Amino acid sequence: MCDIIEVTTLPVHKSISYKVSGNGLVFYVKSGGRGGAVVGLSKWPNSLCNYWVYIAHNSYTNIKSARESEFNLHGEYTPELLSDRQYTKFWLTWNSDVISLGKESNTKPITSRNNCNVKKISYVTLSSCENRVYWKLLLPPVLPVPHKRLLCVGKPQWVTANDQLPDGSLIGGYENEFLYIIRSPHRGSLTPGKFVPSLGVGFISWGGEALEKNDLEVLCGVDCEWMPTNNDRIPVKAVEAGFSEGYDTELLYVGRAKHLGHIIPGKVQPSHKVCYIPYDGREIAKMEYEILVCRSVNEHAANKVFLTLDHGAVLVFESDDSIIEDV
């Protein structure tokens, strides 16, 4: 199974490169001019070709290296090789260190070139020297690459809880039963924590204790996932859950951590470099934890984690602009 690509080339036209999956190509050519047809072989698209295959160029057929400045007329004399009335079928192969051009079903090549560096040759380029050339290429079909699509619904949102959990509440962990993610105001902060359905209350970690909360919001949605991290490595797509108390407030994020066989949601405070979880009346700090992220948050960011910048540091760069060290 293949796709048939029809192309017309002129000397003044810009060339197009085509990717080939193997070490050979089958194609058809129709042309009546003295310039003949030219096929380029290269390792990269739209680059200088490593080799040029001249077909009936001034009645000669030959294979030329890009390093050779002029066409070598000591090739095969083929004055009747091409026709302007019908297509002629050719095959072109590049194996080991040999490039060969043949016609139709004849296994004997018209011309060959040895000692060629054909490793990584993956592209062909069609060209003309002096006249219009009609081509038909037999190329492998292009398989579409499946793309992940962002969900149009189900993005994380905080919903005020009344007598029961709202629809779409996000399960955040497990402690003898499913736990849900909540946030609640406390002493000037908005702090995330856990909701225990069997008790009908939420808990947040604060000042070394697990505090019970009834005034709370529940996180709902499906377009999010848990990402393992540690210390203060906060992904740019992390879900914001609230803020700390005081004048110099800090964003808090939704995290969860393992403890005594349970998975318990809590709060991530970057400056503390831990995730705090409420458990058995206490606030427990975990340096290794998971953080909740949403793919549609900061989707244009070039970096994967939030950068901790020191404006006083002097950065030394290599030529490719990668940082070597801080001075």
XYZ file of C-alpha atoms in Angstrom:
327
model
C 0.000 0.000 0.000
C 1.370 3.395 -0.980
C 0.405 6.933 -1.895
C 0.991 8.176 -5.449
C 2.327 11.727 -5.406
C 2.276 13.678 -8.682
C 4.742 16.560 -8.949
C 5.863 18.923 -11.701
C 9.255 20.614 -11.422
C 10.816 23.542 -13.260
C 14.337 24.975 -12.897
C 12.955 28.146 -11.282
C 10.828 26.277 -8.740
C 11.788 25.795 -5.123
C 12.306 22.148 -4.258
C 10.302 20.023 -1.851
C 11.780 17.179 0.166
C 9.882 13.949 0.709
C 10.547 11.512 3.541
C 11.128 7.864 2.670
C 10.966 5.101 5.244
C 13.346 2.600 3.662
C 16.434 2.407 1.483
C 14.726 2.704 -1.870
C 12.247 4.553 -4.029
C 10.038 3.763 -7.035
C 9.089 6.672 -9.276
C 7.980 7.607 -12.791
C 9.382 10.402 -14.963
C 8.099 12.111 -18.133
C 10.308 14.727 -19.800
C 11.597 15.526 -23.282
C 14.235 18.175 -22.643
C 18.005 17.802 -22.703
C 18.244 18.717 -19.051
C 16.633 15.463 -17.959
C 15.517 14.841 -14.376
C 17.431 15.078 -11.094
C 16.842 13.314 -7.756
C 18.644 14.469 -4.612
C 19.338 12.303 -1.565
C 19.821 13.897 1.851
C 19.799 13.203 5.573
C 17.643 16.200 6.449
C 14.700 17.900 4.716
C 15.273 21.084 2.736
C 19.026 20.889 3.177
C 21.934 20.544 0.781
C 21.663 17.092 -0.765
C 24.476 14.638 -0.164
C 24.089 13.012 -3.581
C 22.455 13.910 -6.886
C 21.162 11.346 -9.382
C 21.110 12.806 -12.909
C 18.765 11.028 -15.324
C 19.392 11.650 -19.047
C 21.087 14.964 -18.359
C 22.530 15.988 -21.727
C 21.989 12.329 -22.722
C 24.044 10.965 -19.794
C 22.960 9.302 -16.552
C 25.222 9.491 -13.538
C 25.371 9.846 -9.760
C 27.232 12.843 -8.370
C 28.431 13.645 -4.858
C 27.619 17.085 -3.485
C 31.356 17.644 -3.100
C 31.901 17.404 -6.854
C 31.642 20.802 -8.469
C 30.727 19.665 -11.978
C 28.711 16.874 -13.515
C 30.886 13.965 -14.648
C 30.125 13.177 -18.284
C 31.783 9.792 -17.975
C 28.484 8.224 -16.925
C 26.156 6.017 -18.908
C 25.135 7.311 -22.320
C 21.302 7.147 -22.305
C 19.918 9.452 -25.038
C 16.552 7.636 -25.323
C 15.957 7.020 -21.632
C 13.170 9.599 -21.163
C 10.091 10.436 -23.208
C 7.811 13.462 -23.300
C 4.840 11.273 -24.292
C 4.774 8.632 -21.586
C 6.115 7.969 -18.113
C 9.202 5.820 -17.595
C 9.407 3.763 -14.420
C 12.619 3.841 -12.339
C 13.866 2.377 -9.100
C 16.512 3.930 -6.881
C 18.243 2.175 -3.980
C 20.910 3.079 -1.441
C 22.296 0.152 0.559
C 25.568 -0.232 2.458
C 27.829 2.084 0.459
C 26.193 1.747 -2.984
C 23.642 3.953 -4.750
C 21.988 2.354 -7.793
C 19.477 3.551 -10.396
C 17.532 1.085 -12.523
C 14.669 1.041 -15.006
C 11.327 -0.727 -14.646
C 11.653 -4.439 -13.792
C 15.253 -4.793 -14.955
C 17.339 -5.838 -11.956
C 20.558 -4.652 -13.569
C 21.127 -0.985 -12.711
C 21.651 1.674 -15.344
C 24.320 3.262 -13.198
C 25.782 2.800 -9.716
C 28.167 4.593 -7.411
C 30.278 2.872 -4.765
C 31.888 4.132 -1.557
C 28.907 6.320 -0.681
C 28.010 7.368 2.841
C 24.297 6.617 2.759
C 23.786 6.175 6.491
C 20.729 8.124 7.690
C 19.646 9.047 4.141
C 15.913 9.602 4.675
C 14.805 12.293 2.207
C 14.538 12.698 -1.567
C 14.330 15.989 -3.430
C 13.068 16.320 -7.021
C 14.585 18.887 -9.349
C 15.029 19.996 -12.964
C 18.011 21.455 -14.785
C 16.693 23.026 -17.991
C 13.159 21.825 -18.643
C 9.790 20.872 -17.164
C 9.688 17.408 -15.601
C 6.607 15.416 -14.586
C 6.964 12.985 -11.692
C 4.971 10.267 -9.975
C 6.315 9.074 -6.623
C 5.265 5.940 -4.782
C 5.592 6.861 -1.106
C 4.458 5.115 2.085
C 1.171 6.535 3.396
C 1.352 9.222 6.037
C -0.038 7.895 9.291
C -1.671 10.593 11.407
C -0.123 11.018 14.837
C -2.789 10.893 17.541
C -2.853 14.055 19.610
C -4.009 14.373 23.169
C -6.995 16.664 23.412
C -7.661 18.826 26.409
C -10.993 18.213 28.042
C -13.508 20.963 27.394
C -15.336 20.203 30.642
C -14.424 19.044 34.098
C -11.749 21.604 34.891
C -11.033 21.885 38.631
C -13.317 24.267 40.509
C -14.155 24.899 44.147
C -17.798 24.382 45.105
C -19.352 25.374 48.433
C -20.489 22.304 50.364
C -23.839 22.298 52.147
C -25.423 19.177 53.597
C -23.638 16.769 51.260
C -20.767 16.486 48.815
C -21.458 18.286 45.510
C -21.637 16.353 42.236
C -18.255 15.727 40.643
C -16.307 15.882 43.906
C -12.717 14.834 43.299
C -11.445 11.845 45.279
C -8.130 12.821 46.823
C -7.066 9.817 48.853
C -7.990 6.916 51.071
C -8.076 6.447 54.849
C -10.340 3.463 55.529
C -12.690 5.230 53.092
C -12.431 7.649 50.188
C -11.222 11.126 51.138
C -12.077 14.314 49.257
C -10.209 17.585 48.779
C -11.462 20.675 50.586
C -10.312 24.138 51.567
C -11.438 26.285 54.441
C -10.679 29.786 55.800
C -8.618 29.905 58.981
C -7.009 32.931 60.700
C -6.635 34.953 57.495
C -5.604 32.023 55.327
C -7.430 29.760 52.881
C -6.038 26.304 53.580
C -6.609 23.022 51.685
C -7.192 19.754 53.516
C -9.274 16.568 53.543
C -12.959 15.729 53.914
C -14.005 12.531 55.732
C -17.509 11.481 54.547
C -18.258 9.182 57.501
C -17.689 12.083 59.909
C -19.233 14.738 57.679
C -16.442 17.225 58.443
C -13.201 18.454 56.946
C -9.749 18.705 58.465
C -6.859 21.057 57.738
C -3.321 20.967 59.098
C -2.286 24.053 61.048
C 0.295 24.826 63.724
C 1.116 21.180 64.351
C -2.545 20.160 64.705
C -5.347 18.745 62.547
C -8.230 21.213 62.893
C -11.855 20.283 62.252
C -13.748 22.440 59.709
C -17.408 22.728 58.701
C -17.189 25.926 56.642
C -15.569 24.573 53.523
C -15.403 24.261 49.741
C -14.923 20.965 47.886
C -12.762 20.557 44.788
C -14.739 19.192 41.822
C -13.646 18.219 38.309
C -11.895 15.507 36.283
C -9.334 17.292 34.092
C -6.411 16.892 36.471
C -3.849 14.345 37.609
C -1.362 13.690 40.396
C 2.339 14.280 39.790
C 5.106 13.054 42.117
C 7.477 15.753 43.390
C 9.435 16.779 46.484
C 10.599 19.771 48.532
C 9.695 23.028 46.736
C 9.578 21.692 43.151
C 6.161 23.020 42.148
C 4.986 22.240 38.577
C 3.746 25.283 36.652
C 0.454 23.449 36.085
C -0.193 22.877 39.796
C -3.732 23.620 40.987
C -3.860 26.658 43.283
C -5.804 25.896 46.438
C -5.472 28.960 48.641
C -3.017 31.212 50.432
C -1.167 31.494 53.711
C -1.927 33.975 56.476
C -0.192 37.273 57.151
C 0.837 40.301 55.139
C 3.294 38.454 52.887
C 0.927 35.722 51.721
C 2.052 32.666 49.769
C 0.103 30.494 47.348
C -0.831 27.060 48.655
C -1.345 23.991 46.458
C -3.173 20.675 46.702
C -0.907 17.812 47.688
C -1.204 14.336 49.091
C 1.193 11.900 50.728
C 1.394 8.327 51.966
C 1.254 7.719 55.706
C 0.842 4.401 57.540
C -0.747 2.757 54.510
C -3.081 5.676 53.812
C -3.040 8.358 51.105
C -4.037 11.654 52.683
C -4.618 15.010 50.927
C -3.270 18.193 52.459
C -1.538 21.469 51.664
C 1.747 22.259 49.928
C 3.495 25.420 51.121
C 6.526 25.929 48.821
C 8.617 27.973 51.273
C 8.374 25.137 53.813
C 9.409 22.559 51.169
C 6.903 19.982 52.432
C 3.334 18.796 52.092
C 1.393 19.017 55.354
C -1.311 16.400 55.917
C -3.855 16.241 58.772
C -3.875 12.848 60.505
C -4.978 11.628 63.942
C -5.203 15.140 65.348
C -1.717 16.118 64.199
C -0.085 18.041 61.372
C 2.460 15.785 59.632
C 5.096 17.073 57.182
C 6.126 15.021 54.147
C 9.062 15.928 51.880
C 8.044 13.347 49.254
C 4.508 13.828 47.995
C 2.195 14.170 44.994
C 0.817 17.463 43.773
C -2.373 18.000 41.785
C -1.886 19.465 38.296
C -4.221 20.538 35.500
C -2.965 20.430 31.897
C -4.854 23.578 30.890
C -3.096 25.718 33.534
C -0.167 27.818 32.234
C -0.181 25.772 29.012
C 2.170 28.209 27.234
C 4.878 28.005 29.895
C 8.276 26.918 28.556
C 9.547 25.613 31.900
C 8.028 22.635 33.717
C 8.447 23.866 37.294
C 8.278 27.286 38.872
C 11.694 28.938 38.846
C 13.306 30.179 42.025
C 15.141 33.278 40.854
C 18.065 34.941 42.586
C 18.416 38.365 40.994
C 21.858 38.772 42.513
C 23.319 35.646 40.926
C 25.701 35.870 37.984
C 24.969 33.188 35.395
C 27.635 31.762 33.111
C 26.430 30.486 29.741
C 27.830 28.128 27.160
C 27.524 28.913 23.459
C 24.181 27.092 23.253
C 22.791 29.302 26.036
C 22.650 26.531 28.628
C 23.565 27.560 32.160
C 26.853 26.184 33.446
C 26.879 27.472 37.006
C 26.008 30.259 39.380
C 28.943 32.401 40.446
